[in-house]
Coordinates of C-alpha atoms and ligand atoms in Angstrom, one line a residue:
M1338 CA -25.1 12.2 -38.5
S1339 CA -21.4 13.7 -39.8
K1340 CA -18.3 12.1 -37.5
A1341 CA -15.8 15.3 -36.0
S1342 CA -13.6 13.0 -33.9
K1343 CA -11.3 10.6 -36.1
T1344 CA -10.7 7.3 -34.5
V1345 CA -7.7 5.4 -34.2
Y1346 CA -6.9 2.0 -32.3
V1347 CA -4.2 1.8 -29.8
C1348 CA -2.1 -0.3 -28.5
I1349 CA -2.9 -0.8 -24.5
E1350 CA 1.6 -2.5 -24.4
C1351 CA 3.0 -0.5 -26.4
G1352 CA 1.2 2.8 -27.4
A1353 CA 1.3 1.8 -31.0
Q1354 CA -1.4 3.1 -32.9
A1355 CA -3.8 1.9 -35.8
P1356 CA -5.7 2.7 -38.1
K1357 CA -7.9 -0.3 -38.0
W1358 CA -8.8 -3.2 -35.0
A1359 CA -6.3 -6.1 -35.6
G1360 CA -5.8 -8.8 -33.4
Q1361 CA -2.1 -8.5 -32.8
C1362 CA -0.3 -4.8 -32.1
T1363 CA 2.0 -4.6 -35.6
D1364 CA 5.0 -3.6 -33.4
C1365 CA 5.3 -5.5 -29.8
G1366 CA 3.8 -8.4 -31.4
A1367 CA 1.6 -8.9 -28.5
W1368 CA -2.2 -10.2 -28.8
N1369 CA -5.5 -8.6 -28.3
T1370 CA -4.4 -4.9 -26.8
L1371 CA -5.9 -2.7 -29.9
Q1372 CA -8.3 -0.8 -28.4
E1373 CA -11.0 2.5 -30.2
T1374 CA -9.8 5.7 -28.8
V1375 CA -10.9 8.9 -30.4
A1376 CA -7.7 10.6 -32.1
A1377 CA -6.6 13.6 -30.9
P1378 CA -6.7 16.8 -33.0
M1379 CA -3.7 17.8 -34.2
V1380 CA -2.2 21.2 -33.3
K1381 CA -1.1 23.2 -36.0
A1382 CA 2.8 23.0 -35.8
D1383 CA 3.7 26.5 -36.5
G1384 CA 7.7 26.1 -36.2
R1385 CA 7.8 27.8 -33.6
F1386 CA 8.8 26.4 -29.3
G1387 CA 9.2 22.7 -31.0
G1388 CA 5.6 22.8 -32.7
Y1389 CA 3.6 23.5 -30.2
A1390 CA 1.7 26.0 -30.6
G1391 CA -2.2 27.1 -29.6
D1392 CA -2.8 29.6 -27.0
N1393 CA -6.1 29.1 -25.0
G1394 CA -5.9 31.2 -22.1
A1395 CA -4.0 28.9 -19.9
R1396 CA -1.2 30.6 -17.6
I1397 CA 1.3 29.7 -14.2
R1398 CA 0.5 30.9 -11.2
V1399 CA 2.1 30.8 -7.8
L1400 CA 0.1 29.1 -5.5
S1401 CA -0.3 31.0 -2.9
D1402 CA -2.0 33.6 -5.5
V1403 CA -4.3 31.7 -5.7
V1404 CA -7.8 31.5 -4.0
A1405 CA -9.7 28.5 -3.0
E1406 CA -13.4 29.2 -3.1
H1407 CA -15.7 27.5 -0.7
T1408 CA -16.1 24.2 -1.7
E1409 CA -20.0 24.5 -1.2
R1410 CA -21.0 21.3 0.4
L1411 CA -25.3 19.7 0.7
P1412 CA -26.3 17.7 3.1
T1413 CA -27.6 14.5 1.4
G1414 CA -30.7 13.7 3.5
M1415 CA -29.3 10.4 4.6
T1416 CA -26.8 10.9 7.5
E1417 CA -24.5 8.2 6.1
L1418 CA -23.8 9.4 3.0
D1419 CA -23.3 12.4 4.1
R1420 CA -20.4 10.3 6.2
V1421 CA -18.4 8.7 3.5
L1422 CA -19.2 11.4 1.0
G1423 CA -16.5 13.4 3.1
G1424 CA -19.8 15.5 5.2
G1425 CA -22.8 15.9 2.5
L1426 CA -22.0 16.1 -1.1
V1427 CA -19.7 19.5 -3.2
T1428 CA -20.8 20.8 -6.0
G1429 CA -19.7 20.6 -8.6
S1430 CA -18.2 16.6 -8.1
V1431 CA -17.7 13.6 -10.1
V1432 CA -18.8 10.6 -7.4
L1433 CA -17.9 7.1 -9.0
I1434 CA -20.6 5.0 -6.8
G1435 CA -19.1 0.8 -7.5
G1436 CA -20.8 -2.9 -6.7
D1437 CA -22.8 -6.1 -7.7
P1438 CA -25.8 -6.4 -9.8
G1439 CA -28.5 -6.0 -7.5
I1440 CA -26.1 -4.9 -3.8
G1441 CA -29.1 -1.2 -4.6
K1442 CA -27.0 1.3 -5.7
S1443 CA -29.8 2.4 -7.7
T1444 CA -32.2 2.4 -4.3
L1445 CA -29.8 4.5 -2.9
L1446 CA -29.5 6.9 -5.0
I1447 CA -33.5 7.3 -5.7
Q1448 CA -33.4 7.7 -2.6
A1449 CA -30.4 10.5 -1.5
L1450 CA -31.4 12.6 -4.8
A1451 CA -35.6 13.2 -3.9
L1452 CA -34.1 14.4 -0.7
L1453 CA -31.8 16.7 -2.7
A1454 CA -34.2 17.0 -5.4
Q1455 CA -35.6 19.1 -2.5
H1456 CA -32.6 22.1 -2.6
K1457 CA -31.9 21.3 -6.1
P1458 CA -32.8 20.5 -9.6
A1459 CA -32.4 16.9 -9.9
L1460 CA -31.2 14.1 -12.8
Y1461 CA -31.5 11.3 -13.1
V1462 CA -30.6 9.4 -15.8
S1463 CA -31.3 6.1 -16.6
G1464 CA -29.8 3.5 -19.2
E1465 CA -31.5 0.4 -17.9
E1466 CA -35.1 1.2 -16.3
S1467 CA -37.6 2.7 -17.5
A1468 CA -38.7 6.2 -16.3
E1469 CA -42.5 3.5 -15.1
Q1470 CA -39.7 1.7 -13.2
I1471 CA -38.7 4.1 -11.6
S1472 CA -42.0 5.7 -11.0
L1473 CA -43.2 3.4 -9.4
R1474 CA -39.7 1.8 -6.9
A1475 CA -40.0 5.8 -5.8
R1476 CA -43.4 5.7 -5.2
R1477 CA -42.9 2.4 -3.6
L1478 CA -40.2 3.9 -1.0
G1479 CA -42.5 6.7 -0.4
L1480 CA -40.3 9.3 -1.7
P1481 CA -41.8 12.8 -2.8
G1482 CA -41.4 12.5 -6.8
E1483 CA -43.1 16.3 -8.0
R1484 CA -39.3 17.8 -8.3
L1485 CA -37.2 14.4 -9.3
R1486 CA -37.1 14.3 -12.8
V1487 CA -35.9 11.8 -15.3
L1488 CA -34.6 10.7 -18.4
T1489 CA -34.3 7.5 -20.0
E1490 CA -31.5 7.7 -22.7
T1491 CA -28.8 5.6 -23.7
C1492 CA -26.2 8.1 -26.2
V1493 CA -23.7 10.8 -24.4
E1494 CA -24.3 13.2 -26.7
R1495 CA -27.8 13.8 -26.1
I1496 CA -28.1 13.3 -23.3
L1497 CA -25.3 15.9 -22.4
A1498 CA -27.6 17.8 -24.7
L1499 CA -30.5 18.1 -22.6
A1500 CA -28.6 18.6 -19.5
A1501 CA -27.2 21.6 -21.0
R1502 CA -30.9 22.7 -21.0
D1503 CA -32.2 21.7 -18.1
K1504 CA -29.7 22.9 -15.8
P1505 CA -29.6 20.1 -13.0
G1506 CA -27.6 21.0 -9.9
V1507 CA -27.4 17.3 -9.3
L1508 CA -27.1 14.8 -11.9
V1509 CA -27.7 11.1 -11.6
L1510 CA -25.7 7.8 -14.7
D1511 CA -27.3 5.0 -14.0
S1512 CA -25.7 2.7 -14.9
I1513 CA -22.0 4.0 -16.4
Q1514 CA -21.8 0.8 -18.4
T1515 CA -25.2 1.4 -20.6
F1516 CA -24.0 4.9 -22.8
Y1517 CA -22.3 5.4 -25.0
T1518 CA -20.8 8.6 -27.2
D1519 CA -21.2 8.6 -31.2
A1520 CA -17.4 9.0 -31.4
L1521 CA -16.5 5.6 -30.8
Q1522 CA -18.2 2.6 -32.8
S1523 CA -17.6 0.0 -30.0
A1524 CA -20.4 -1.9 -27.8
P1525 CA -21.6 0.4 -24.8
G1526 CA -20.5 -1.6 -22.3
S1527 CA -16.3 -1.7 -24.2
V1528 CA -13.5 -0.4 -22.0
A1529 CA -13.6 2.1 -24.9
Q1530 CA -16.7 3.7 -24.6
V1531 CA -17.0 4.3 -20.8
R1532 CA -13.9 5.8 -20.2
E1533 CA -14.2 8.0 -23.4
S1534 CA -18.4 8.8 -22.4
A1535 CA -16.9 9.1 -18.5
A1536 CA -14.7 11.6 -20.1
R1537 CA -17.5 14.0 -22.2
L1538 CA -19.5 13.3 -18.7
V1539 CA -16.7 14.9 -16.3
R1540 CA -15.8 17.6 -19.0
F1541 CA -19.1 18.5 -18.8
A1542 CA -19.5 18.4 -15.2
K1543 CA -16.6 20.7 -14.1
Q1544 CA -17.5 23.3 -16.7
T1545 CA -21.5 24.3 -15.4
G1546 CA -20.6 23.0 -11.8
T1547 CA -22.9 20.0 -12.0
S1548 CA -22.7 17.6 -8.7
L1549 CA -22.3 14.2 -10.9
F1550 CA -23.1 10.7 -9.2
L1551 CA -21.6 8.3 -11.5
V1552 CA -23.4 4.2 -11.5
G1553 CA -20.7 1.4 -12.7
H1554 CA -21.2 -2.4 -12.4
V1555 CA -18.4 -4.6 -11.1
T1556 CA -18.7 -8.5 -10.7
K1557 CA -17.3 -10.5 -8.3
E1558 CA -13.2 -10.4 -9.5
G1559 CA -13.7 -6.0 -10.8
A1560 CA -13.1 -8.2 -13.8
L1561 CA -15.9 -6.1 -15.6
A1562 CA -14.5 -3.0 -18.0
G1563 CA -15.9 -0.4 -16.4
P1564 CA -15.4 1.6 -13.3
R1565 CA -12.1 0.8 -12.5
V1566 CA -10.3 3.0 -15.8
L1567 CA -12.8 5.2 -13.9
E1568 CA -11.5 6.2 -10.4
H1569 CA -8.5 8.0 -11.3
M1570 CA -11.5 10.2 -13.5
V1571 CA -13.6 11.3 -10.9
D1572 CA -12.9 12.7 -7.1
T1573 CA -14.6 10.3 -5.9
V1574 CA -15.3 6.7 -5.4
L1575 CA -18.0 5.0 -3.8
Y1576 CA -18.2 1.0 -3.5
F1577 CA -20.9 -1.5 -1.7
E1578 CA -19.8 -4.3 0.5
G1579 CA -21.1 -6.4 1.9
E1580 CA -22.9 -9.9 1.2
S1581 CA -25.5 -10.0 -0.8
G1582 CA -27.1 -12.6 1.3
S1583 CA -27.2 -10.9 4.1
Q1584 CA -30.0 -7.8 4.8
F1585 CA -26.6 -4.7 5.2
R1586 CA -24.9 -2.5 2.7
L1587 CA -21.5 -1.3 3.9
V1588 CA -20.5 1.8 0.9
R1589 CA -16.3 2.2 1.6
A1590 CA -14.8 5.6 0.2
I1591 CA -12.3 4.0 -1.9
K1592 CA -11.0 7.4 -2.5
N1593 CA -12.2 11.3 -2.1
R1594 CA -10.7 14.0 -2.9
F1595 CA -13.2 15.7 0.0
G1596 CA -12.9 13.9 2.4
A1597 CA -11.0 10.3 4.7
V1598 CA -11.3 6.9 2.8
N1599 CA -12.1 4.6 4.4
E1600 CA -14.8 5.8 5.6
L1601 CA -17.6 3.0 5.8
G1602 CA -21.6 4.6 5.8
V1603 CA -24.0 1.5 7.2
F1604 CA -27.9 1.3 6.1
A1605 CA -29.8 -2.6 6.4
M1606 CA -31.9 -2.9 3.4
S1607 CA -35.8 -3.0 4.0
D1608 CA -38.7 -3.0 2.1
K1609 CA -38.4 0.3 2.4
G1610 CA -35.2 0.8 0.2
L1611 CA -31.9 1.0 2.4
R1612 CA -32.2 2.3 6.2
E1613 CA -29.2 4.5 8.0
V1614 CA -27.5 2.3 10.5
A1615 CA -27.2 5.0 13.5
N1616 CA -24.7 2.0 15.9
P1617 CA -23.5 0.0 13.4
S1618 CA -20.9 -1.2 16.4
A1619 CA -24.4 -3.6 17.1
I1620 CA -25.1 -5.1 14.2
F1621 CA -21.9 -6.7 13.2
L1622 CA -21.8 -8.6 17.2
S1623 CA -23.5 -11.8 16.7
R1624 CA -24.4 -12.5 20.8
H1625 CA -24.0 -15.9 21.7
E1626 CA -25.9 -17.3 24.2
Q1627 CA -22.6 -19.2 25.1
Q1628 CA -19.3 -18.5 24.6
V1629 CA -17.6 -19.7 21.8
A1630 CA -14.4 -21.1 21.2
G1631 CA -12.8 -19.4 18.1
S1632 CA -14.2 -16.0 18.2
C1633 CA -13.0 -12.5 19.4
I1634 CA -13.7 -9.1 19.6
L1635 CA -12.0 -6.5 16.9
V1636 CA -12.1 -3.4 17.3
T1637 CA -11.3 -1.9 14.7
R1638 CA -11.3 1.8 12.8
E1639 CA -13.1 2.8 9.4
G1640 CA -12.0 6.1 8.1
T1641 CA -13.2 8.4 11.3
R1642 CA -15.6 6.0 13.0
P1643 CA -14.3 3.1 15.5
L1644 CA -16.2 -0.2 14.7
L1645 CA -16.5 -3.7 16.9
V1646 CA -16.6 -6.7 14.7
E1647 CA -15.8 -10.3 15.4
V1648 CA -13.5 -12.0 14.2
Q1649 CA -14.2 -16.3 14.0
A1650 CA -11.9 -18.6 13.7
L1651 CA -12.0 -22.5 13.4
V1652 CA -9.2 -24.6 12.9
D1653 CA -9.5 -28.3 12.0
Q1654 CA -6.4 -31.4 11.9
S1655 CA -6.3 -31.4 8.0
P1656 CA -6.3 -34.2 5.8
L1657 CA -4.3 -32.8 2.5
A1658 CA -0.4 -31.8 2.6
N1659 CA -1.0 -28.8 2.5
P1660 CA -3.9 -27.0 4.8
R1661 CA -5.8 -24.6 3.5
R1662 CA -5.5 -21.0 5.4
V1663 CA -8.8 -19.7 4.3
A1664 CA -9.9 -15.1 5.1
L1665 CA -12.7 -13.4 5.1
G1666 CA -12.9 -10.4 4.9
L1667 CA -8.9 -10.5 5.8
E1668 CA -5.9 -10.6 4.0
Q1669 CA -4.9 -13.8 3.5
N1670 CA -1.2 -13.3 3.2
R1671 CA -1.1 -11.5 6.5
L1672 CA -3.4 -15.2 7.4
S1673 CA 0.3 -17.4 7.1
M1674 CA 2.6 -14.6 8.1
L1675 CA 0.2 -15.0 11.6
L1676 CA 0.0 -18.2 12.1
A1677 CA 4.4 -17.9 11.7
V1678 CA 4.6 -15.6 13.7
L1679 CA 2.4 -17.9 16.1
H1680 CA 5.0 -20.6 15.7
R1681 CA 8.0 -19.3 16.7
H1682 CA 6.6 -16.7 18.8
G1683 CA 3.8 -18.2 20.6
G1684 CA 5.3 -21.8 20.2
V1685 CA 2.0 -23.0 18.7
G1686 CA 2.9 -25.2 15.2
L1687 CA -0.8 -25.3 13.1
F1688 CA 1.0 -27.3 10.2
D1689 CA -0.8 -30.2 10.5
Q1690 CA -4.6 -27.6 10.8
D1691 CA -6.9 -26.0 8.3
V1692 CA -6.9 -22.8 9.3
F1693 CA -10.9 -20.4 8.3
L1694 CA -11.3 -17.1 9.3
N1695 CA -14.0 -15.2 9.0
V1696 CA -14.8 -11.2 9.5
V1697 CA -18.9 -11.6 10.9
G1698 CA -21.3 -9.3 8.3
G1699 CA -19.4 -9.1 5.2
V1700 CA -16.9 -6.4 6.4
R1701 CA -13.9 -5.9 5.0
V1702 CA -10.6 -5.6 7.1
T1703 CA -7.7 -4.1 6.2
E1704 CA -5.4 -2.8 8.3
P1705 CA -3.5 -4.7 10.9
A1706 CA -5.3 -4.0 14.0
A1707 CA -6.7 -7.2 13.3
D1708 CA -4.2 -9.1 13.9
L1709 CA -3.9 -10.1 17.6
P1710 CA -7.7 -11.0 17.0
V1711 CA -6.9 -13.2 14.3
L1712 CA -4.0 -14.6 16.2
L1713 CA -6.5 -14.9 19.1
S1714 CA -9.5 -16.4 18.0
V1715 CA -6.8 -19.4 15.9
L1716 CA -5.5 -20.1 19.1
S1717 CA -9.2 -19.9 20.0
S1718 CA -10.4 -22.3 17.9
F1719 CA -7.5 -24.5 19.0
R1720 CA -7.4 -25.1 21.9
D1721 CA -11.1 -25.2 21.5
R1722 CA -10.6 -22.6 24.5
P1723 CA -13.9 -19.6 24.4
L1724 CA -12.4 -16.6 25.0
P1725 CA -13.7 -14.1 28.2
G1726 CA -17.5 -12.7 27.2
D1727 CA -16.5 -9.6 27.7
L1728 CA -13.0 -9.0 26.2
A1729 CA -12.7 -7.0 23.1
T1730 CA -8.7 -7.0 21.6
F1731 CA -6.8 -4.6 19.0
G1732 CA -3.1 -4.6 18.2
E1733 CA -0.8 -5.4 15.7
V1734 CA 1.9 -8.3 15.3
G1735 CA 4.9 -7.4 14.0
L1736 CA 7.7 -10.3 12.1
A1737 CA 9.7 -10.7 16.2
G1738 CA 6.4 -10.9 17.5
E1739 CA 5.7 -8.0 19.4
I1740 CA 2.6 -6.1 19.6
R1741 CA 2.4 -3.1 18.1
P1742 CA 1.1 0.3 18.9
V1743 CA -1.7 1.5 16.2
P1744 CA -4.0 4.7 15.9
N1745 CA -6.6 6.2 17.8
G1746 CA -5.8 3.6 20.9
Q1747 CA -8.1 5.7 23.4
E1748 CA -11.4 6.1 21.0
R1749 CA -11.5 2.6 20.6
L1750 CA -10.7 1.7 23.9
R1751 CA -14.0 4.0 25.0
E1752 CA -16.0 2.3 22.1
A1753 CA -15.4 -1.4 23.7
A1754 CA -16.2 0.1 27.1
K1755 CA -19.2 2.2 25.3
H1756 CA -21.2 -1.2 24.4
G1757 CA -20.4 -3.1 27.1
F1758 CA -15.9 -4.6 26.6
K1759 CA -14.9 -5.5 30.6
K1760 CA -11.5 -7.2 29.2
V1761 CA -9.1 -5.1 26.9
I1762 CA -6.0 -6.7 25.2
L1763 CA -4.1 -4.2 23.5
P1764 CA -0.5 -3.0 23.0
K1765 CA 1.4 -1.9 25.7
A1766 CA 1.8 1.9 23.7
N1767 CA -1.6 1.6 23.5
A1768 CA -2.2 1.6 27.5
P1769 CA -4.1 4.9 29.0
K1770 CA -1.8 6.7 31.2
K1771 CA -5.6 6.8 33.8
R1772 CA -6.3 4.2 35.1
M1773 CA -10.1 3.1 33.1
E1774 CA -13.1 3.1 35.4
G1775 CA -14.5 -0.5 33.9
V1776 CA -12.6 -1.6 32.1
D1777 CA -9.6 -4.2 33.6
V1778 CA -6.6 -2.5 30.8
I1779 CA -4.2 -6.0 29.3
A1780 CA -1.8 -3.2 28.3
V1781 CA 0.9 -7.0 26.3
N1782 CA 4.3 -5.8 24.7
R1783 CA 4.7 -9.5 22.8
I1784 CA 2.1 -12.2 21.7
G1785 CA 3.4 -14.1 24.7
E1786 CA 1.9 -11.9 26.9
A1787 CA -0.8 -11.8 25.4
I1788 CA -1.1 -16.0 25.5
D1789 CA -0.3 -16.0 29.2
A1790 CA -3.3 -13.7 29.8
L1791 CA -6.0 -15.6 29.3
A1792 CA -4.5 -18.6 30.2
Ligands
LIG1438 P1 -30.9 -2.4 -7.0 O1 -31.2 -0.3 -6.4 O2 -32.0 -2.3 -8.0 O3 -29.7 -2.3 -7.4 P2 -27.7 -2.3 -8.4 O4 -29.1 -0.5 -8.7 O5 -27.2 -1.6 -7.2 O6 -28.4 -2.9 -9.8 O7 -31.7 -2.8 -5.8 C1 -32.5 -3.9 -6.3 C2 -32.1 -5.0 -5.1 O8 -32.5 -4.3 -4.0 C3 -33.2 -5.8 -5.2 O9 -32.5 -7.2 -5.2 C4 -34.5 -5.7 -4.5 C5 -33.9 -4.8 -3.4 N1 -34.2 -4.1 -2.8 C6 -35.3 -4.8 -1.1 O10 -35.8 -5.8 -0.3 N2 -35.6 -3.6 -0.7 C7 -36.1 -2.1 -1.8 O11 -37.1 -1.4 -1.6 C8 -35.7 -2.0 -3.2 C9 -35.9 -1.0 -3.5 C10 -35.6 -2.5 -3.4
LIG1439 MG1 -29.7 -0.6 -10.9

């Protein structure tokens, strides 16, 4: 096999190049920073323009003269997946799907691809499973297999050669950590291999207008060489969320050049594969027989859809000198900040208490609208006094103790009302102009008012 391209080792700290791998960069002295990369082909300097030679046909244009062709969107046949993609799969787009091993990436893609194959030639390339395994799974899921083609291969060059002949409209590569390119000598799964293999695949997708799905494993810490380094190369990044113990699987758009970010698709893993959950609000509410202290319903908004989730807090006398603050599904620093606000502006100090916080169902809430519900659930647990069962709430809390408005207040209010909540505590600036039938709206300006509203 002839080597068309040369490889060099580049220090990721200072950018110095070395012909061979070494433990330490000779330039900056950093340890373990040399990574194999394909050397850029040398441009022959012709002396003009400071050595920038070569006319490859690129030209500068006026923006208004550039007419975008209509981007074609192909429905995947799974509405929840279409939702996170921003309304269907865009032709020629590259989508990265990340998540823990075993969370359901292959299942989701084989399901979507079997449906897509009815409209467009589709090819599923697996570096992990044999064709028999894939067929077995598709059969068990009851998927039509007549039009779906599979390939088990791990060399990117060979895959691309086959794909160029086969011309699939949709191409799935499962998973990027298993593929390698001949251009590099590093082992599959190393940062250099993952990046270079992906770059070749992305180039192919853009040149041929093929829609490409790349699968990538991430560990809990997101540390594994892989998906993280690809995020900037692709159009859309989707990540699986949710606890592996729960049957629910959330797919979130972290980046999307063709739609809203933070959009959430909700699935349930069953014996027939991933089922779509059309009304996700209902599943995250654990309806208690009896109201319990420390539970508060939050109206959050994920992407373009409001969602009701339950926040639970447990406040308990701490045996430690430094009491613990543990937040699952929410930001830990935010919790510390809110506890400080609660003390300073609400008059409730929790210095000698451990505070645990959890969002039910493995959802991750990143928006500040969770502030007020967090404080109310903490307070409820601390006082051991349950909140009313028909209460829902949302609102950002500022450092001065003020309750700030959040986007799309009306929509959140309507979602709460739709699910039968009769009492809603919200920021004053989010209060509706007209009275709402059957809902007691409590608009608050300051943290003290919210606490008083519960008394
Ligand atoms: P998989 O899609 O293989 O995970 P990934 O590709 O992300 O590594 O999903 C595997 C898990 O899903 C496995 O633990 C079994 C479970 N599963 C079901 O519960 N029902 C099903 O119908 C299928 C296909 C998988
Ligand atoms: Mg898999």
